[in-house]
mmCIF file of C-alpha atoms and ligand atoms in Angstrom:
data_model
loop_
_atom_site.group_PDB
_atom_site.id
_atom_site.type_symbol
_atom_site.label_atom_id
_atom_site.label_comp_id
_atom_site.label_asym_id
_atom_site.label_seq_id
_atom_site.Cartn_x
_atom_site.Cartn_y
_atom_site.Cartn_z
ATOM 1 C CA MET A 194 -12.986 10.424 -5.245
ATOM 2 C CA ASN A 195 -9.394 10.607 -5.853
ATOM 3 C CA SER A 196 -7.176 7.948 -6.092
ATOM 4 C CA PHE A 197 -4.576 9.505 -3.491
ATOM 5 C CA PRO A 198 -3.074 6.934 -0.452
ATOM 6 C CA ARG A 199 -5.980 6.432 2.077
ATOM 7 C CA LEU A 200 -4.652 6.846 5.756
ATOM 8 C CA ALA A 201 -6.131 6.004 9.346
ATOM 9 C CA VAL A 202 -4.801 8.056 11.860
ATOM 10 C CA LEU A 203 -4.030 6.091 14.919
ATOM 11 C CA GLY A 204 -4.017 8.917 18.416
ATOM 12 C CA SER A 205 -4.438 8.759 21.813
ATOM 13 C CA GLY A 206 -4.425 12.528 22.770
ATOM 14 C CA LYS A 207 -5.371 15.480 21.554
ATOM 15 C CA GLY A 208 -4.825 15.715 17.930
ATOM 16 C CA SER A 209 -2.532 18.490 17.221
ATOM 17 C CA ASN A 210 -0.481 16.344 14.426
ATOM 18 C CA PHE A 211 -3.607 14.690 13.000
ATOM 19 C CA VAL A 212 -5.415 18.554 12.523
ATOM 20 C CA ALA A 213 -2.032 19.406 10.968
ATOM 21 C CA LEU A 214 -2.210 16.911 8.331
ATOM 22 C CA GLN A 215 -5.624 17.167 7.718
ATOM 23 C CA GLU A 216 -4.466 21.427 7.121
ATOM 24 C CA ALA A 217 -1.955 19.724 5.242
ATOM 25 C CA ILE A 218 -4.001 17.692 3.240
ATOM 26 C CA ALA A 219 -6.804 20.627 2.553
ATOM 27 C CA ALA A 220 -3.999 22.707 1.730
ATOM 28 C CA GLY A 221 -3.034 21.085 -1.356
ATOM 29 C CA ARG A 222 0.420 20.513 0.045
ATOM 30 C CA LEU A 223 0.408 16.192 1.028
ATOM 31 C CA GLU A 224 -1.646 14.220 -1.447
ATOM 32 C CA ALA A 225 -3.778 11.513 0.775
ATOM 33 C CA ARG A 226 -7.023 11.081 2.200
ATOM 34 C CA ILE A 227 -7.728 10.189 6.243
ATOM 35 C CA VAL A 228 -10.693 7.888 5.779
ATOM 36 C CA LEU A 229 -10.489 6.887 9.283
ATOM 37 C CA VAL A 230 -9.284 8.664 12.710
ATOM 38 C CA VAL A 231 -9.087 5.735 15.498
ATOM 39 C CA SER A 232 -8.280 6.129 19.009
ATOM 40 C CA ASP A 233 -7.828 3.444 21.940
ATOM 41 C CA LEU A 234 -9.514 5.957 24.293
ATOM 42 C CA PRO A 235 -13.304 6.712 23.586
ATOM 43 C CA ASP A 236 -13.056 10.989 25.315
ATOM 44 C CA ALA A 237 -9.956 11.856 23.424
ATOM 45 C CA THR A 238 -9.640 15.044 21.595
ATOM 46 C CA ILE A 239 -8.182 13.911 18.814
ATOM 47 C CA LEU A 240 -11.880 11.863 17.645
ATOM 48 C CA ALA A 241 -13.910 15.304 18.884
ATOM 49 C CA ARG A 242 -11.770 17.043 16.471
ATOM 50 C CA ALA A 243 -12.104 14.322 13.456
ATOM 51 C CA ARG A 244 -16.189 14.593 14.273
ATOM 52 C CA THR A 245 -16.064 17.837 13.778
ATOM 53 C CA MET A 246 -14.247 17.902 10.277
ATOM 54 C CA ASN A 247 -16.875 15.056 9.742
ATOM 55 C CA LEU A 248 -14.540 12.439 9.446
ATOM 56 C CA PRO A 249 -15.449 8.799 10.237
ATOM 57 C CA VAL A 250 -14.013 7.290 13.971
ATOM 58 C CA ALA A 251 -13.402 4.564 15.460
ATOM 59 C CA THR A 252 -12.819 3.509 19.212
ATOM 60 C CA LEU A 253 -10.885 0.417 19.884
ATOM 61 C CA PRO A 254 -11.657 -2.190 22.825
ATOM 62 C CA PRO A 255 -10.800 -1.800 25.947
ATOM 63 C CA SER A 256 -7.536 -3.395 26.337
ATOM 64 C CA PRO A 257 -6.536 -5.426 29.664
ATOM 65 C CA PHE A 258 -3.135 -4.171 29.283
ATOM 66 C CA ARG A 259 -1.891 -0.510 29.672
ATOM 67 C CA THR A 260 0.569 -0.471 26.466
ATOM 68 C CA LYS A 261 -0.695 -2.521 24.400
ATOM 69 C CA LEU A 262 -4.049 -3.979 22.855
ATOM 70 C CA SER A 263 -5.155 -7.953 23.454
ATOM 71 C CA PRO A 264 -3.930 -9.812 20.929
ATOM 72 C CA GLU A 265 -7.917 -9.980 19.867
ATOM 73 C CA GLY A 266 -7.862 -6.127 20.224
ATOM 74 C CA GLU A 267 -5.266 -6.117 17.787
ATOM 75 C CA LEU A 268 -6.964 -8.461 15.234
ATOM 76 C CA ALA A 269 -10.300 -6.469 15.115
ATOM 77 C CA LEU A 270 -8.456 -3.097 14.199
ATOM 78 C CA VAL A 271 -6.446 -4.989 11.397
ATOM 79 C CA GLU A 272 -10.154 -6.168 10.098
ATOM 80 C CA LEU A 273 -11.585 -2.436 10.863
ATOM 81 C CA LEU A 274 -8.791 -1.167 8.927
ATOM 82 C CA ARG A 275 -9.447 -3.346 6.043
ATOM 83 C CA LYS A 276 -12.696 -3.160 6.272
ATOM 84 C CA ASN A 277 -11.916 1.182 5.530
ATOM 85 C CA GLU A 278 -9.607 -0.095 2.601
ATOM 86 C CA VAL A 279 -7.052 1.762 4.540
ATOM 87 C CA GLU A 280 -2.932 1.341 3.136
ATOM 88 C CA TRP A 281 -1.151 3.468 5.219
ATOM 89 C CA VAL A 282 -1.641 3.790 9.056
ATOM 90 C CA VAL A 283 -0.102 6.908 10.564
ATOM 91 C CA LEU A 284 0.491 7.236 14.429
ATOM 92 C CA ALA A 285 0.108 10.369 15.446
ATOM 93 C CA GLY A 286 -0.017 10.279 19.629
ATOM 94 C CA TYR A 287 -0.984 6.974 20.105
ATOM 95 C CA MET A 288 0.460 5.740 22.919
ATOM 96 C CA ARG A 289 0.178 2.154 22.601
ATOM 97 C CA VAL A 290 2.653 -0.774 21.432
ATOM 98 C CA VAL A 291 1.973 -1.899 17.762
ATOM 99 C CA LYS A 292 2.453 -5.511 17.345
ATOM 100 C CA GLU A 293 1.308 -8.303 14.890
ATOM 101 C CA PRO A 294 -0.636 -8.909 13.191
ATOM 102 C CA LEU A 295 -1.290 -5.616 12.271
ATOM 103 C CA LEU A 296 2.783 -4.837 11.227
ATOM 104 C CA SER A 297 2.633 -7.824 8.700
ATOM 105 C CA ALA A 298 -0.978 -6.377 7.488
ATOM 106 C CA PHE A 299 0.651 -3.494 6.701
ATOM 107 C CA PRO A 300 4.578 -3.856 5.845
ATOM 108 C CA ASN A 301 6.462 -1.015 5.728
ATOM 109 C CA ARG A 302 3.098 1.358 6.181
ATOM 110 C CA VAL A 303 2.862 1.952 9.415
ATOM 111 C CA ILE A 304 4.008 5.292 10.353
ATOM 112 C CA ASN A 305 5.198 7.046 13.642
ATOM 113 C CA ILE A 306 5.941 10.656 14.615
ATOM 114 C CA HIS A 307 8.032 10.935 17.681
ATOM 115 C CA PRO A 308 9.152 13.945 19.896
ATOM 116 C CA SER A 309 12.746 13.400 19.967
ATOM 117 C CA LEU A 310 15.666 12.990 17.513
ATOM 118 C CA LEU A 311 15.545 9.262 17.201
ATOM 119 C CA PRO A 312 17.704 7.209 18.647
ATOM 120 C CA ALA A 313 17.694 9.396 21.445
ATOM 121 C CA PHE A 314 15.280 9.781 24.041
ATOM 122 C CA LYS A 315 12.633 6.441 22.724
ATOM 123 C CA GLY A 316 9.674 5.885 25.045
ATOM 124 C CA LEU A 317 7.485 8.006 26.821
ATOM 125 C CA ARG A 318 7.202 11.833 27.350
ATOM 126 C CA ALA A 319 10.789 12.245 25.353
ATOM 127 C CA TRP A 320 10.906 16.439 25.776
ATOM 128 C CA GLU A 321 11.264 15.432 29.461
ATOM 129 C CA GLN A 322 14.232 13.312 28.869
ATOM 130 C CA ALA A 323 15.704 16.143 26.699
ATOM 131 C CA ILE A 324 15.552 18.028 29.755
ATOM 132 C CA ALA A 325 16.702 15.861 32.124
ATOM 133 C CA ALA A 326 19.853 15.193 29.747
ATOM 134 C CA GLY A 327 20.739 18.677 29.624
ATOM 135 C CA VAL A 328 21.111 18.587 25.876
ATOM 136 C CA LYS A 329 21.219 21.770 23.911
ATOM 137 C CA GLU A 330 19.305 20.636 20.735
ATOM 138 C CA THR A 331 16.281 17.893 20.140
ATOM 139 C CA GLY A 332 13.369 17.749 17.830
ATOM 140 C CA CYS A 333 11.234 14.990 16.171
ATOM 141 C CA THR A 334 11.185 11.975 13.879
ATOM 142 C CA VAL A 335 9.393 10.298 11.525
ATOM 143 C CA HIS A 336 9.913 6.732 11.099
ATOM 144 C CA TYR A 337 8.483 3.259 10.110
ATOM 145 C CA VAL A 338 7.148 1.155 12.281
ATOM 146 C CA ASN A 339 8.787 -1.858 13.086
ATOM 147 C CA GLN A 340 9.020 -4.614 16.031
ATOM 148 C CA ASP A 341 11.138 -2.591 18.407
ATOM 149 C CA ILE A 342 9.862 0.379 20.012
ATOM 150 C CA ASP A 343 10.892 3.763 18.431
ATOM 151 C CA ALA A 344 13.549 1.827 16.030
ATOM 152 C CA GLY A 345 12.190 1.528 12.593
ATOM 153 C CA GLU A 346 14.206 3.216 9.976
ATOM 154 C CA ILE A 347 13.882 7.347 9.897
ATOM 155 C CA ILE A 348 12.494 9.049 7.367
ATOM 156 C CA ALA A 349 12.185 12.571 8.530
ATOM 157 C CA GLN A 350 13.603 14.662 11.340
ATOM 158 C CA ARG A 351 13.802 17.894 12.547
ATOM 159 C CA ARG A 352 15.919 19.577 14.786
ATOM 160 C CA VAL A 353 14.628 22.092 17.706
ATOM 161 C CA PRO A 354 16.832 24.313 20.210
ATOM 162 C CA VAL A 355 16.313 23.638 24.217
ATOM 163 C CA LEU A 356 16.686 27.123 25.479
ATOM 164 C CA PRO A 357 18.322 27.191 29.296
ATOM 165 C CA ASP A 358 14.538 28.186 30.788
ATOM 166 C CA ASP A 359 13.001 25.454 29.283
ATOM 167 C CA THR A 360 9.931 23.592 31.276
ATOM 168 C CA PRO A 361 9.048 20.731 29.607
ATOM 169 C CA GLU A 362 5.781 22.468 28.707
ATOM 170 C CA THR A 363 7.755 24.999 26.536
ATOM 171 C CA LEU A 364 10.013 22.547 24.927
ATOM 172 C CA HIS A 365 7.146 20.053 23.819
ATOM 173 C CA ALA A 366 5.260 23.007 22.434
ATOM 174 C CA ARG A 367 8.396 23.920 20.250
ATOM 175 C CA ILE A 368 8.601 20.383 19.526
ATOM 176 C CA GLN A 369 5.297 20.106 18.076
ATOM 177 C CA ILE A 370 5.009 23.454 16.237
ATOM 178 C CA ALA A 371 8.668 21.303 14.506
ATOM 179 C CA GLU A 372 6.221 17.864 14.372
ATOM 180 C CA HIS A 373 3.138 19.800 12.771
ATOM 181 C CA GLU A 374 5.714 20.559 9.902
ATOM 182 C CA LEU A 375 7.404 17.467 9.431
ATOM 183 C CA PHE A 376 4.908 15.290 9.509
ATOM 184 C CA PRO A 377 3.288 16.157 6.342
ATOM 185 C CA GLU A 378 6.687 16.583 4.164
ATOM 186 C CA ALA A 379 7.617 13.130 5.572
ATOM 187 C CA LEU A 380 4.317 11.206 4.722
ATOM 188 C CA ALA A 381 4.568 12.917 1.209
ATOM 189 C CA LYS A 382 8.412 11.294 1.349
ATOM 190 C CA ALA A 383 6.798 8.080 2.394
ATOM 191 C CA PHE A 384 4.015 7.743 -0.252
ATOM 192 C CA ARG A 385 6.747 8.614 -3.052
ATOM 193 C CA ALA A 386 9.600 6.258 -2.306
ATOM 194 C CA ALA A 387 6.827 3.448 -2.519
ATOM 195 C CA SER A 388 4.887 4.499 -5.664
HETATM 196 C C1 GAR B 155 3.171 14.607 20.104
HETATM 197 O O1 GAR B 155 4.154 15.384 20.636
HETATM 198 C C2 GAR B 155 3.602 12.726 19.366
HETATM 199 O O2 GAR B 155 4.890 12.934 18.765
HETATM 200 C C3 GAR B 155 3.625 12.127 20.736
HETATM 201 O O3 GAR B 155 2.596 12.333 21.382
HETATM 202 C C4 GAR B 155 2.261 13.345 21.169
HETATM 203 C C5 GAR B 155 0.710 13.462 20.466
HETATM 204 O O4 GAR B 155 0.405 14.692 20.064
HETATM 205 N N1 GAR B 155 3.878 10.579 20.811
HETATM 206 C C6 GAR B 155 5.056 9.912 21.168
HETATM 207 O O5 GAR B 155 5.466 10.293 22.105
HETATM 208 C C7 GAR B 155 4.843 8.374 21.007
HETATM 209 N N2 GAR B 155 5.736 7.874 21.980
HETATM 210 P P1 GAR B 155 -1.359 15.193 19.529
HETATM 211 O O6 GAR B 155 -2.022 14.398 20.100
HETATM 212 O O7 GAR B 155 -1.522 16.809 19.776
HETATM 213 O O8 GAR B 155 -0.092 15.227 18.013
#
């Protein structure tokens, strides 16, 4: 076993960013170990992909709230992460707001990827917001997570053009190509900064 940073990846969707991270690790481009993949949705594709890679997976208990875990759920998540000796919490398409006690349990060690050039287009479906705003350029951002939504310190960003005939789907696909390159690089930068 190596002494690389121990990551938990949290996601609610198809998990393409998780796969990009695991591929970067396998290729030696990112010195890290994914020790746990967690989802709030038992049917999320990210869990199926993690299982095919023989990585440990966990599902969070159902929450009465759509956008966040219950306080008990958040506490159970912290306990799960501690039990697995997780050092960094990586949000890869995790669609719930992260709150206390998780943020205090992992100070400056919760990192998110967001599909816009923050501070522009915070919140949901940022690529649709970019099309609606008529901008010629958008992108993606990797940032530390704090108590304010999509507002923590920025680690790295990558720019992506918005083309005249873009649909939400074509633009999101282009942003995701940039995300898959940016995320491992930005995590490596954060690990260096913490060491
Ligand atoms: C990514 O584009 C990520 O930036 C976005 O969800 C997608 C997840 O894709 N996250 C947010 O919008 C967070 N507010 P993936 O499941 O294929 O990695």
